[in-house]
Amino acid sequence: MSKIGKINISVPEKVKVVMNENSLNIEGPQGKKVMKFDNSIFEIKINDGKDISIKPKVINDETKRLWGMNRSLLNNAIIGANEGYTKNLELVGVGYRAAIKGNFLNLQLGFSHDINFKIPENIKILVEKQTNVKISGSDKQLVGMVASEIKALRPPEPYKGKGIKEVGQYILRKEGKKK
């Protein structure tokens, strides 16, 4: 039995969940999401629009594995439609700057050229200071992917800690060469 899968998902008042044949339409103040489910494996019940339960029709090894994951994905979609998700990135280094130019995030990361990162749809990027970037959206997976793609442009190096990192991320520092 799945410990996570057994827990019912509470639906906030602002979020509307509608069941179609094999998909759930989730609509809230932050955005919309359509999630597809396999009706031959899972049975989804919406109780008075206040909570949702997901249960497998037949319990075996495969459905046990998928049960908790599908419940978590559904919960993340409901939280994203209600509140949204954010990631805060920090640029550490001399001359490292970020700015928004149209539909692109312009990054100066110590290379001989600027990097223009195209902002995907359904993602909002704010540059609070020149060194702080805030990524927000309703899809948890998409927010995480955009943050990791930006971090991969200049990962933090272990000697001085220069690079792009998440706020609060610990960088394992190394000692420099000895004389």
Short mmCIF file of N, CA and C in Angstrom, two decimals:
data_model
loop_
_atom_site.label_atom_id
_atom_site.label_comp_id
_atom_site.label_asym_id
_atom_site.label_seq_id
_atom_site.Cartn_x
_atom_site.Cartn_y
_atom_site.Cartn_z
N MET A 1 0.84 -1.19 0.00
CA MET A 1 0.00 0.00 0.00
C MET A 1 0.88 1.24 0.00
N SER A 2 0.44 2.23 -0.71
CA SER A 2 1.17 3.49 -0.79
C SER A 2 0.75 4.40 0.35
N LYS A 3 1.74 4.87 1.12
CA LYS A 3 1.43 5.76 2.24
C LYS A 3 0.99 7.13 1.72
N ILE A 4 1.64 7.60 0.67
CA ILE A 4 1.30 8.91 0.10
C ILE A 4 0.00 8.82 -0.69
N GLY A 5 -0.19 7.75 -1.43
CA GLY A 5 -1.37 7.61 -2.27
C GLY A 5 -2.67 7.56 -1.51
N LYS A 6 -2.65 7.07 -0.27
CA LYS A 6 -3.87 6.96 0.53
C LYS A 6 -4.42 8.31 0.97
N ILE A 7 -3.56 9.32 1.07
CA ILE A 7 -3.96 10.62 1.61
C ILE A 7 -4.83 11.36 0.58
N ASN A 8 -5.97 11.87 1.03
CA ASN A 8 -6.83 12.65 0.14
C ASN A 8 -6.21 14.01 -0.12
N ILE A 9 -6.49 14.58 -1.29
CA ILE A 9 -5.97 15.88 -1.68
C ILE A 9 -7.07 16.91 -1.44
N SER A 10 -6.79 17.90 -0.61
CA SER A 10 -7.80 18.94 -0.37
C SER A 10 -7.70 19.99 -1.48
N VAL A 11 -8.86 20.42 -1.97
CA VAL A 11 -8.93 21.40 -3.06
C VAL A 11 -9.30 22.75 -2.45
N PRO A 12 -8.47 23.79 -2.63
CA PRO A 12 -8.82 25.12 -2.12
C PRO A 12 -10.06 25.69 -2.81
N GLU A 13 -10.67 26.69 -2.20
CA GLU A 13 -11.91 27.27 -2.73
C GLU A 13 -11.72 27.91 -4.09
N LYS A 14 -10.55 28.52 -4.33
CA LYS A 14 -10.32 29.23 -5.58
C LYS A 14 -10.06 28.31 -6.76
N VAL A 15 -9.75 27.04 -6.49
CA VAL A 15 -9.39 26.09 -7.54
C VAL A 15 -10.62 25.27 -7.94
N LYS A 16 -10.80 25.11 -9.25
CA LYS A 16 -11.92 24.32 -9.77
C LYS A 16 -11.36 23.10 -10.49
N VAL A 17 -11.83 21.91 -10.10
CA VAL A 17 -11.38 20.66 -10.70
C VAL A 17 -12.56 19.99 -11.37
N VAL A 18 -12.41 19.68 -12.67
CA VAL A 18 -13.48 19.04 -13.44
C VAL A 18 -12.93 17.76 -14.04
N MET A 19 -13.68 16.67 -13.88
CA MET A 19 -13.27 15.37 -14.41
C MET A 19 -13.89 15.14 -15.77
N ASN A 20 -13.06 14.83 -16.76
CA ASN A 20 -13.54 14.41 -18.08
C ASN A 20 -13.35 12.90 -18.18
N GLU A 21 -13.39 12.34 -19.39
CA GLU A 21 -13.28 10.89 -19.55
C GLU A 21 -12.02 10.33 -18.90
N ASN A 22 -10.85 10.76 -19.34
CA ASN A 22 -9.61 10.26 -18.76
C ASN A 22 -8.65 11.39 -18.41
N SER A 23 -9.20 12.57 -18.11
CA SER A 23 -8.34 13.70 -17.74
C SER A 23 -9.03 14.57 -16.69
N LEU A 24 -8.21 15.31 -15.96
CA LEU A 24 -8.69 16.27 -14.98
C LEU A 24 -8.31 17.66 -15.44
N ASN A 25 -9.27 18.57 -15.47
CA ASN A 25 -9.00 19.97 -15.79
C ASN A 25 -8.92 20.72 -14.48
N ILE A 26 -7.76 21.32 -14.21
CA ILE A 26 -7.54 22.06 -12.97
C ILE A 26 -7.37 23.52 -13.35
N GLU A 27 -8.21 24.37 -12.76
CA GLU A 27 -8.19 25.79 -13.10
C GLU A 27 -8.18 26.60 -11.81
N GLY A 28 -7.25 27.56 -11.72
CA GLY A 28 -7.14 28.38 -10.53
C GLY A 28 -6.65 29.77 -10.88
N PRO A 29 -6.39 30.60 -9.86
CA PRO A 29 -5.96 31.98 -10.13
C PRO A 29 -4.58 32.08 -10.80
N GLN A 30 -3.71 31.10 -10.60
CA GLN A 30 -2.37 31.17 -11.18
C GLN A 30 -2.27 30.54 -12.57
N GLY A 31 -3.24 29.70 -12.96
CA GLY A 31 -3.17 29.09 -14.28
C GLY A 31 -4.04 27.85 -14.40
N LYS A 32 -3.93 27.22 -15.58
CA LYS A 32 -4.70 26.00 -15.88
C LYS A 32 -3.75 24.85 -16.13
N LYS A 33 -4.23 23.64 -15.88
CA LYS A 33 -3.46 22.45 -16.19
C LYS A 33 -4.42 21.31 -16.51
N VAL A 34 -4.09 20.53 -17.51
CA VAL A 34 -4.86 19.34 -17.87
C VAL A 34 -3.97 18.14 -17.58
N MET A 35 -4.45 17.25 -16.70
CA MET A 35 -3.70 16.05 -16.35
C MET A 35 -4.44 14.82 -16.87
N LYS A 36 -3.71 13.94 -17.55
CA LYS A 36 -4.32 12.73 -18.08
C LYS A 36 -4.03 11.56 -17.15
N PHE A 37 -5.06 10.74 -16.92
CA PHE A 37 -4.94 9.55 -16.10
C PHE A 37 -5.47 8.35 -16.86
N ASP A 38 -4.93 7.19 -16.54
CA ASP A 38 -5.37 5.95 -17.16
C ASP A 38 -6.52 5.39 -16.34
N ASN A 39 -7.74 5.41 -16.90
CA ASN A 39 -8.92 4.93 -16.17
C ASN A 39 -8.90 3.43 -15.93
N SER A 40 -8.11 2.69 -16.70
CA SER A 40 -8.05 1.25 -16.49
C SER A 40 -7.23 0.90 -15.25
N ILE A 41 -6.39 1.83 -14.80
CA ILE A 41 -5.55 1.56 -13.62
C ILE A 41 -6.10 2.25 -12.38
N PHE A 42 -6.49 3.54 -12.50
CA PHE A 42 -6.88 4.32 -11.33
C PHE A 42 -8.33 4.76 -11.37
N GLU A 43 -8.89 4.90 -10.18
CA GLU A 43 -10.25 5.43 -10.01
C GLU A 43 -10.12 6.73 -9.21
N ILE A 44 -10.60 7.83 -9.80
CA ILE A 44 -10.48 9.14 -9.17
C ILE A 44 -11.87 9.61 -8.77
N LYS A 45 -12.00 10.02 -7.51
CA LYS A 45 -13.28 10.52 -7.01
C LYS A 45 -13.11 11.95 -6.52
N ILE A 46 -14.03 12.82 -6.95
CA ILE A 46 -14.05 14.20 -6.47
C ILE A 46 -15.23 14.31 -5.51
N ASN A 47 -14.94 14.57 -4.22
CA ASN A 47 -15.98 14.62 -3.19
C ASN A 47 -16.41 16.06 -2.95
N ASP A 48 -17.56 16.46 -3.49
CA ASP A 48 -18.16 17.78 -3.31
C ASP A 48 -17.24 18.93 -3.72
N GLY A 49 -16.27 18.66 -4.56
CA GLY A 49 -15.34 19.70 -5.00
C GLY A 49 -14.39 20.17 -3.91
N LYS A 50 -14.35 19.45 -2.77
CA LYS A 50 -13.49 19.87 -1.66
C LYS A 50 -12.27 18.98 -1.49
N ASP A 51 -12.37 17.73 -1.85
CA ASP A 51 -11.19 16.88 -1.83
C ASP A 51 -11.28 15.80 -2.89
N ILE A 52 -10.11 15.27 -3.25
CA ILE A 52 -9.99 14.28 -4.32
C ILE A 52 -9.27 13.07 -3.74
N SER A 53 -9.77 11.88 -4.10
CA SER A 53 -9.08 10.66 -3.71
C SER A 53 -8.74 9.88 -4.98
N ILE A 54 -7.59 9.23 -4.95
CA ILE A 54 -7.15 8.41 -6.08
C ILE A 54 -6.83 7.02 -5.53
N LYS A 55 -7.41 6.01 -6.18
CA LYS A 55 -7.21 4.63 -5.73
C LYS A 55 -7.01 3.74 -6.95
N PRO A 56 -6.11 2.76 -6.85
CA PRO A 56 -5.96 1.82 -7.96
C PRO A 56 -7.11 0.81 -7.96
N LYS A 57 -7.50 0.37 -9.16
CA LYS A 57 -8.58 -0.62 -9.27
C LYS A 57 -8.08 -2.00 -8.85
N VAL A 58 -6.85 -2.34 -9.23
CA VAL A 58 -6.24 -3.61 -8.84
C VAL A 58 -4.89 -3.27 -8.22
N ILE A 59 -4.62 -3.82 -7.04
CA ILE A 59 -3.35 -3.53 -6.37
C ILE A 59 -2.34 -4.61 -6.71
N ASN A 60 -1.30 -4.22 -7.44
CA ASN A 60 -0.16 -5.09 -7.71
C ASN A 60 1.10 -4.23 -7.66
N ASP A 61 2.26 -4.81 -7.99
CA ASP A 61 3.52 -4.06 -7.87
C ASP A 61 3.55 -2.81 -8.73
N GLU A 62 3.02 -2.91 -9.96
CA GLU A 62 3.07 -1.76 -10.87
C GLU A 62 2.17 -0.62 -10.38
N THR A 63 0.95 -0.94 -9.95
CA THR A 63 0.05 0.12 -9.50
C THR A 63 0.51 0.73 -8.18
N LYS A 64 1.17 -0.05 -7.33
CA LYS A 64 1.70 0.51 -6.09
C LYS A 64 2.75 1.57 -6.39
N ARG A 65 3.58 1.31 -7.40
CA ARG A 65 4.62 2.27 -7.77
C ARG A 65 4.03 3.55 -8.32
N LEU A 66 2.98 3.43 -9.12
CA LEU A 66 2.40 4.60 -9.78
C LEU A 66 1.43 5.38 -8.90
N TRP A 67 0.91 4.75 -7.87
CA TRP A 67 -0.14 5.35 -7.05
C TRP A 67 0.33 6.64 -6.36
N GLY A 68 1.40 6.57 -5.60
CA GLY A 68 1.91 7.73 -4.88
C GLY A 68 2.41 8.81 -5.82
N MET A 69 3.03 8.40 -6.94
CA MET A 69 3.54 9.39 -7.89
C MET A 69 2.40 10.18 -8.53
N ASN A 70 1.35 9.50 -8.95
CA ASN A 70 0.22 10.19 -9.56
C ASN A 70 -0.50 11.08 -8.57
N ARG A 71 -0.59 10.66 -7.32
CA ARG A 71 -1.19 11.50 -6.28
C ARG A 71 -0.36 12.75 -6.07
N SER A 72 0.97 12.62 -6.04
CA SER A 72 1.85 13.78 -5.86
C SER A 72 1.77 14.73 -7.05
N LEU A 73 1.71 14.19 -8.27
CA LEU A 73 1.60 15.04 -9.45
C LEU A 73 0.29 15.84 -9.44
N LEU A 74 -0.78 15.18 -9.03
CA LEU A 74 -2.08 15.85 -8.94
C LEU A 74 -2.06 16.94 -7.86
N ASN A 75 -1.47 16.62 -6.71
CA ASN A 75 -1.36 17.60 -5.63
C ASN A 75 -0.52 18.80 -6.06
N ASN A 76 0.59 18.56 -6.76
CA ASN A 76 1.44 19.65 -7.23
C ASN A 76 0.70 20.54 -8.22
N ALA A 77 -0.13 19.94 -9.07
CA ALA A 77 -0.90 20.73 -10.04
C ALA A 77 -1.92 21.61 -9.34
N ILE A 78 -2.55 21.10 -8.28
CA ILE A 78 -3.54 21.89 -7.54
C ILE A 78 -2.87 23.03 -6.78
N ILE A 79 -1.73 22.75 -6.15
CA ILE A 79 -1.00 23.81 -5.44
C ILE A 79 -0.51 24.86 -6.44
N GLY A 80 -0.04 24.43 -7.61
CA GLY A 80 0.44 25.36 -8.63
C GLY A 80 -0.66 26.24 -9.16
N ALA A 81 -1.87 25.69 -9.33
CA ALA A 81 -2.99 26.49 -9.82
C ALA A 81 -3.45 27.49 -8.78
N ASN A 82 -3.27 27.17 -7.50
CA ASN A 82 -3.72 28.06 -6.42
C ASN A 82 -2.65 29.10 -6.06
N GLU A 83 -1.44 28.66 -5.74
CA GLU A 83 -0.40 29.55 -5.24
C GLU A 83 0.72 29.78 -6.25
N GLY A 84 1.09 28.76 -7.00
CA GLY A 84 2.22 28.85 -7.90
C GLY A 84 3.51 28.44 -7.20
N TYR A 85 4.56 28.32 -7.98
CA TYR A 85 5.87 27.92 -7.46
C TYR A 85 6.89 28.97 -7.84
N THR A 86 7.89 29.17 -6.99
CA THR A 86 8.95 30.13 -7.28
C THR A 86 10.30 29.53 -6.96
N LYS A 87 11.30 29.97 -7.68
CA LYS A 87 12.70 29.63 -7.41
C LYS A 87 13.47 30.94 -7.50
N ASN A 88 14.36 31.17 -6.55
CA ASN A 88 15.19 32.36 -6.53
C ASN A 88 16.62 31.98 -6.84
N LEU A 89 17.20 32.62 -7.85
CA LEU A 89 18.58 32.37 -8.23
C LEU A 89 19.42 33.59 -7.90
N GLU A 90 20.69 33.34 -7.62
CA GLU A 90 21.62 34.40 -7.26
C GLU A 90 22.85 34.28 -8.15
N LEU A 91 23.29 35.41 -8.73
CA LEU A 91 24.48 35.45 -9.56
C LEU A 91 25.63 35.95 -8.70
N VAL A 92 26.67 35.14 -8.54
CA VAL A 92 27.81 35.50 -7.70
C VAL A 92 29.02 35.62 -8.60
N GLY A 93 29.63 36.79 -8.61
CA GLY A 93 30.83 37.01 -9.39
C GLY A 93 30.93 38.46 -9.83
N VAL A 94 32.14 38.92 -10.07
CA VAL A 94 32.36 40.30 -10.48
C VAL A 94 31.86 40.48 -11.91
N GLY A 95 30.95 41.44 -12.09
CA GLY A 95 30.44 41.72 -13.43
C GLY A 95 29.31 40.81 -13.87
N TYR A 96 28.85 39.91 -13.00
CA TYR A 96 27.74 39.03 -13.36
C TYR A 96 26.44 39.81 -13.19
N ARG A 97 25.65 39.91 -14.26
CA ARG A 97 24.41 40.69 -14.22
C ARG A 97 23.32 39.98 -15.00
N ALA A 98 22.09 40.32 -14.65
CA ALA A 98 20.93 39.81 -15.38
C ALA A 98 20.00 40.98 -15.67
N ALA A 99 19.34 40.93 -16.82
CA ALA A 99 18.35 41.95 -17.20
C ALA A 99 17.34 41.30 -18.13
N ILE A 100 16.14 41.84 -18.15
CA ILE A 100 15.11 41.32 -19.05
C ILE A 100 15.02 42.25 -20.25
N LYS A 101 15.15 41.67 -21.44
CA LYS A 101 15.02 42.43 -22.68
C LYS A 101 13.97 41.74 -23.54
N GLY A 102 12.75 42.27 -23.50
CA GLY A 102 11.65 41.69 -24.27
C GLY A 102 11.27 40.33 -23.71
N ASN A 103 11.36 39.30 -24.56
CA ASN A 103 11.00 37.94 -24.18
C ASN A 103 12.24 37.12 -23.83
N PHE A 104 13.36 37.81 -23.56
CA PHE A 104 14.62 37.13 -23.27
C PHE A 104 15.17 37.59 -21.93
N LEU A 105 15.88 36.69 -21.26
CA LEU A 105 16.64 37.03 -20.06
C LEU A 105 18.08 37.20 -20.52
N ASN A 106 18.60 38.42 -20.42
CA ASN A 106 19.97 38.72 -20.85
C ASN A 106 20.90 38.52 -19.66
N LEU A 107 21.89 37.64 -19.82
CA LEU A 107 22.82 37.31 -18.74
C LEU A 107 24.24 37.65 -19.15
N GLN A 108 24.94 38.38 -18.30
CA GLN A 108 26.37 38.64 -18.48
C GLN A 108 27.09 37.84 -17.42
N LEU A 109 27.78 36.78 -17.85
CA LEU A 109 28.35 35.81 -16.92
C LEU A 109 29.86 35.66 -17.05
N GLY A 110 30.54 36.71 -17.49
CA GLY A 110 31.98 36.65 -17.58
C GLY A 110 32.50 36.06 -18.87
N PHE A 111 31.62 35.73 -19.79
CA PHE A 111 32.06 35.27 -21.11
C PHE A 111 32.31 36.48 -21.99
N SER A 112 32.84 36.25 -23.18
CA SER A 112 33.10 37.37 -24.09
C SER A 112 31.82 37.88 -24.75
N HIS A 113 30.71 37.20 -24.51
CA HIS A 113 29.43 37.57 -25.12
C HIS A 113 28.32 37.47 -24.08
N ASP A 114 27.22 38.14 -24.33
CA ASP A 114 26.04 38.02 -23.48
C ASP A 114 25.28 36.76 -23.86
N ILE A 115 24.56 36.20 -22.90
CA ILE A 115 23.73 35.03 -23.16
C ILE A 115 22.28 35.48 -23.09
N ASN A 116 21.52 35.22 -24.15
CA ASN A 116 20.09 35.54 -24.18
C ASN A 116 19.32 34.24 -24.00
N PHE A 117 18.65 34.11 -22.85
CA PHE A 117 17.87 32.92 -22.52
C PHE A 117 16.41 33.21 -22.82
N LYS A 118 15.80 32.43 -23.73
CA LYS A 118 14.40 32.66 -24.09
C LYS A 118 13.50 32.20 -22.96
N ILE A 119 12.60 33.10 -22.54
CA ILE A 119 11.68 32.78 -21.45
C ILE A 119 10.51 31.98 -22.01
N PRO A 120 10.27 30.76 -21.49
CA PRO A 120 9.15 29.94 -21.99
C PRO A 120 7.80 30.55 -21.61
N GLU A 121 6.76 30.09 -22.32
CA GLU A 121 5.40 30.52 -21.97
C GLU A 121 5.05 29.99 -20.59
N ASN A 122 4.14 30.65 -19.91
CA ASN A 122 3.65 30.29 -18.58
C ASN A 122 4.71 30.44 -17.49
N ILE A 123 5.84 31.07 -17.80
CA ILE A 123 6.87 31.32 -16.81
C ILE A 123 7.10 32.82 -16.73
N LYS A 124 7.16 33.34 -15.50
CA LYS A 124 7.46 34.75 -15.29
C LYS A 124 8.83 34.84 -14.64
N ILE A 125 9.68 35.70 -15.20
CA ILE A 125 11.00 35.92 -14.62
C ILE A 125 11.12 37.38 -14.25
N LEU A 126 11.48 37.62 -13.00
CA LEU A 126 11.69 38.98 -12.49
C LEU A 126 13.14 39.13 -12.10
N VAL A 127 13.74 40.26 -12.47
CA VAL A 127 15.09 40.57 -12.03
C VAL A 127 14.94 41.65 -10.96
N GLU A 128 15.04 41.24 -9.69
CA GLU A 128 14.83 42.17 -8.58
C GLU A 128 16.02 43.12 -8.46
N LYS A 129 17.21 42.57 -8.33
CA LYS A 129 18.44 43.35 -8.43
C LYS A 129 19.14 42.82 -9.67
N GLN A 130 20.29 43.32 -9.97
CA GLN A 130 21.00 42.80 -11.14
C GLN A 130 21.53 41.40 -10.89
N THR A 131 21.63 41.01 -9.62
CA THR A 131 22.19 39.70 -9.30
C THR A 131 21.16 38.71 -8.76
N ASN A 132 19.90 39.11 -8.64
CA ASN A 132 18.85 38.20 -8.14
C ASN A 132 17.80 38.00 -9.22
N VAL A 133 17.50 36.75 -9.52
CA VAL A 133 16.51 36.39 -10.52
C VAL A 133 15.44 35.54 -9.84
N LYS A 134 14.17 35.92 -10.03
CA LYS A 134 13.06 35.17 -9.44
C LYS A 134 12.25 34.54 -10.57
N ILE A 135 12.14 33.21 -10.55
CA ILE A 135 11.42 32.45 -11.57
C ILE A 135 10.13 31.96 -10.92
N SER A 136 8.98 32.23 -11.55
CA SER A 136 7.72 31.77 -10.98
C SER A 136 6.80 31.26 -12.08
N GLY A 137 5.90 30.36 -11.68
CA GLY A 137 4.93 29.78 -12.61
C GLY A 137 4.04 28.80 -11.88
N SER A 138 3.07 28.26 -12.61
CA SER A 138 2.12 27.35 -11.98
C SER A 138 2.53 25.89 -12.10
N ASP A 139 3.47 25.57 -12.98
CA ASP A 139 3.91 24.19 -13.20
C ASP A 139 5.23 23.96 -12.48
N LYS A 140 5.23 23.11 -11.46
CA LYS A 140 6.42 22.87 -10.65
C LYS A 140 7.57 22.33 -11.48
N GLN A 141 7.28 21.40 -12.36
CA GLN A 141 8.32 20.78 -13.18
C GLN A 141 8.94 21.79 -14.13
N LEU A 142 8.13 22.65 -14.74
CA LEU A 142 8.64 23.64 -15.68
C LEU A 142 9.47 24.71 -14.98
N VAL A 143 9.05 25.15 -13.79
CA VAL A 143 9.83 26.13 -13.02
C VAL A 143 11.20 25.54 -12.66
N GLY A 144 11.22 24.29 -12.23
CA GLY A 144 12.48 23.63 -11.88
C GLY A 144 13.38 23.45 -13.08
N MET A 145 12.80 23.11 -14.23
CA MET A 145 13.60 22.93 -15.45
C MET A 145 14.23 24.24 -15.89
N VAL A 146 13.46 25.33 -15.88
CA VAL A 146 14.00 26.63 -16.29
C VAL A 146 15.12 27.05 -15.34
N ALA A 147 14.91 26.84 -14.04
CA ALA A 147 15.94 27.20 -13.06
C ALA A 147 17.21 26.38 -13.28
N SER A 148 17.07 25.10 -13.55
CA SER A 148 18.26 24.27 -13.75
C SER A 148 18.97 24.60 -15.07
N GLU A 149 18.21 24.98 -16.12
CA GLU A 149 18.85 25.38 -17.37
C GLU A 149 19.64 26.67 -17.20
N ILE A 150 19.10 27.61 -16.43
CA ILE A 150 19.82 28.86 -16.18
C ILE A 150 21.05 28.59 -15.32
N LYS A 151 20.92 27.74 -14.30
CA LYS A 151 22.06 27.42 -13.44
C LYS A 151 23.15 26.70 -14.21
N ALA A 152 22.78 25.91 -15.22
CA ALA A 152 23.77 25.16 -16.00
C ALA A 152 24.60 26.06 -16.91
N LEU A 153 24.15 27.29 -17.16
CA LEU A 153 24.93 28.20 -17.99
C LEU A 153 26.26 28.57 -17.33
N ARG A 154 26.28 28.66 -16.01
CA ARG A 154 27.50 28.96 -15.27
C ARG A 154 27.38 28.35 -13.87
N PRO A 155 27.67 27.04 -13.75
CA PRO A 155 27.56 26.40 -12.43
C PRO A 155 28.58 26.99 -11.46
N PRO A 156 28.28 27.02 -10.16
CA PRO A 156 29.22 27.58 -9.19
C PRO A 156 30.50 26.76 -9.10
N GLU A 157 31.63 27.46 -9.10
CA GLU A 157 32.90 26.75 -9.01
C GLU A 157 33.33 26.68 -7.55
N PRO A 158 34.12 25.66 -7.17
CA PRO A 158 34.36 25.39 -5.75
C PRO A 158 35.42 26.27 -5.08
N TYR A 159 36.19 27.07 -5.84
CA TYR A 159 37.27 27.83 -5.22
C TYR A 159 36.83 29.20 -4.73
N LYS A 160 36.16 29.98 -5.58
CA LYS A 160 35.68 31.29 -5.17
C LYS A 160 34.16 31.33 -5.04
N GLY A 161 33.47 30.30 -5.53
CA GLY A 161 32.02 30.24 -5.44
C GLY A 161 31.32 31.05 -6.51
N LYS A 162 32.06 31.43 -7.58
CA LYS A 162 31.46 32.23 -8.65
C LYS A 162 30.56 31.35 -9.51
N GLY A 163 29.40 31.91 -9.92
CA GLY A 163 28.48 31.19 -10.77
C GLY A 163 27.05 31.52 -10.40
N ILE A 164 26.11 30.72 -10.92
CA ILE A 164 24.69 30.91 -10.63
C ILE A 164 24.27 29.80 -9.67
N LYS A 165 23.66 30.20 -8.55
CA LYS A 165 23.20 29.22 -7.57
C LYS A 165 21.84 29.63 -7.05
N GLU A 166 21.14 28.70 -6.42
CA GLU A 166 19.88 29.02 -5.78
C GLU A 166 20.17 29.73 -4.47
N VAL A 167 19.25 30.59 -4.04
CA VAL A 167 19.42 31.29 -2.78
C VAL A 167 19.39 30.25 -1.66
N GLY A 168 20.40 30.26 -0.82
CA GLY A 168 20.48 29.31 0.27
C GLY A 168 21.21 28.02 -0.07
N GLN A 169 21.61 27.84 -1.33
CA GLN A 169 22.31 26.61 -1.73
C GLN A 169 23.73 26.65 -1.17
N TYR A 170 24.18 25.55 -0.59
CA TYR A 170 25.53 25.48 -0.03
C TYR A 170 26.48 25.00 -1.11
N ILE A 171 27.57 25.73 -1.29
CA ILE A 171 28.59 25.36 -2.26
C ILE A 171 29.77 24.77 -1.49
N LEU A 172 30.15 23.56 -1.82
CA LEU A 172 31.30 22.92 -1.19
C LEU A 172 32.56 23.64 -1.66
N ARG A 173 33.25 24.28 -0.75
CA ARG A 173 34.42 25.08 -1.10
C ARG A 173 35.69 24.27 -0.90
N LYS A 174 36.67 24.50 -1.79
CA LYS A 174 37.96 23.84 -1.71
C LYS A 174 39.02 24.85 -1.32
N GLU A 175 40.08 24.35 -0.76
CA GLU A 175 41.21 25.20 -0.42
C GLU A 175 42.05 25.41 -1.67
N GLY A 176 42.57 26.59 -1.84
CA GLY A 176 43.41 26.89 -3.00
C GLY A 176 44.77 26.24 -2.89
N LYS A 177 45.65 26.49 -3.86
CA LYS A 177 46.96 25.83 -3.82
C LYS A 177 47.84 26.44 -2.73
N LYS A 178 48.68 25.64 -2.17
CA LYS A 178 49.52 26.05 -1.05
C LYS A 178 50.88 26.46 -1.55
N LYS A 179 51.52 27.35 -0.80
CA LYS A 179 52.87 27.81 -1.18
C LYS A 179 53.93 26.99 -0.53
#
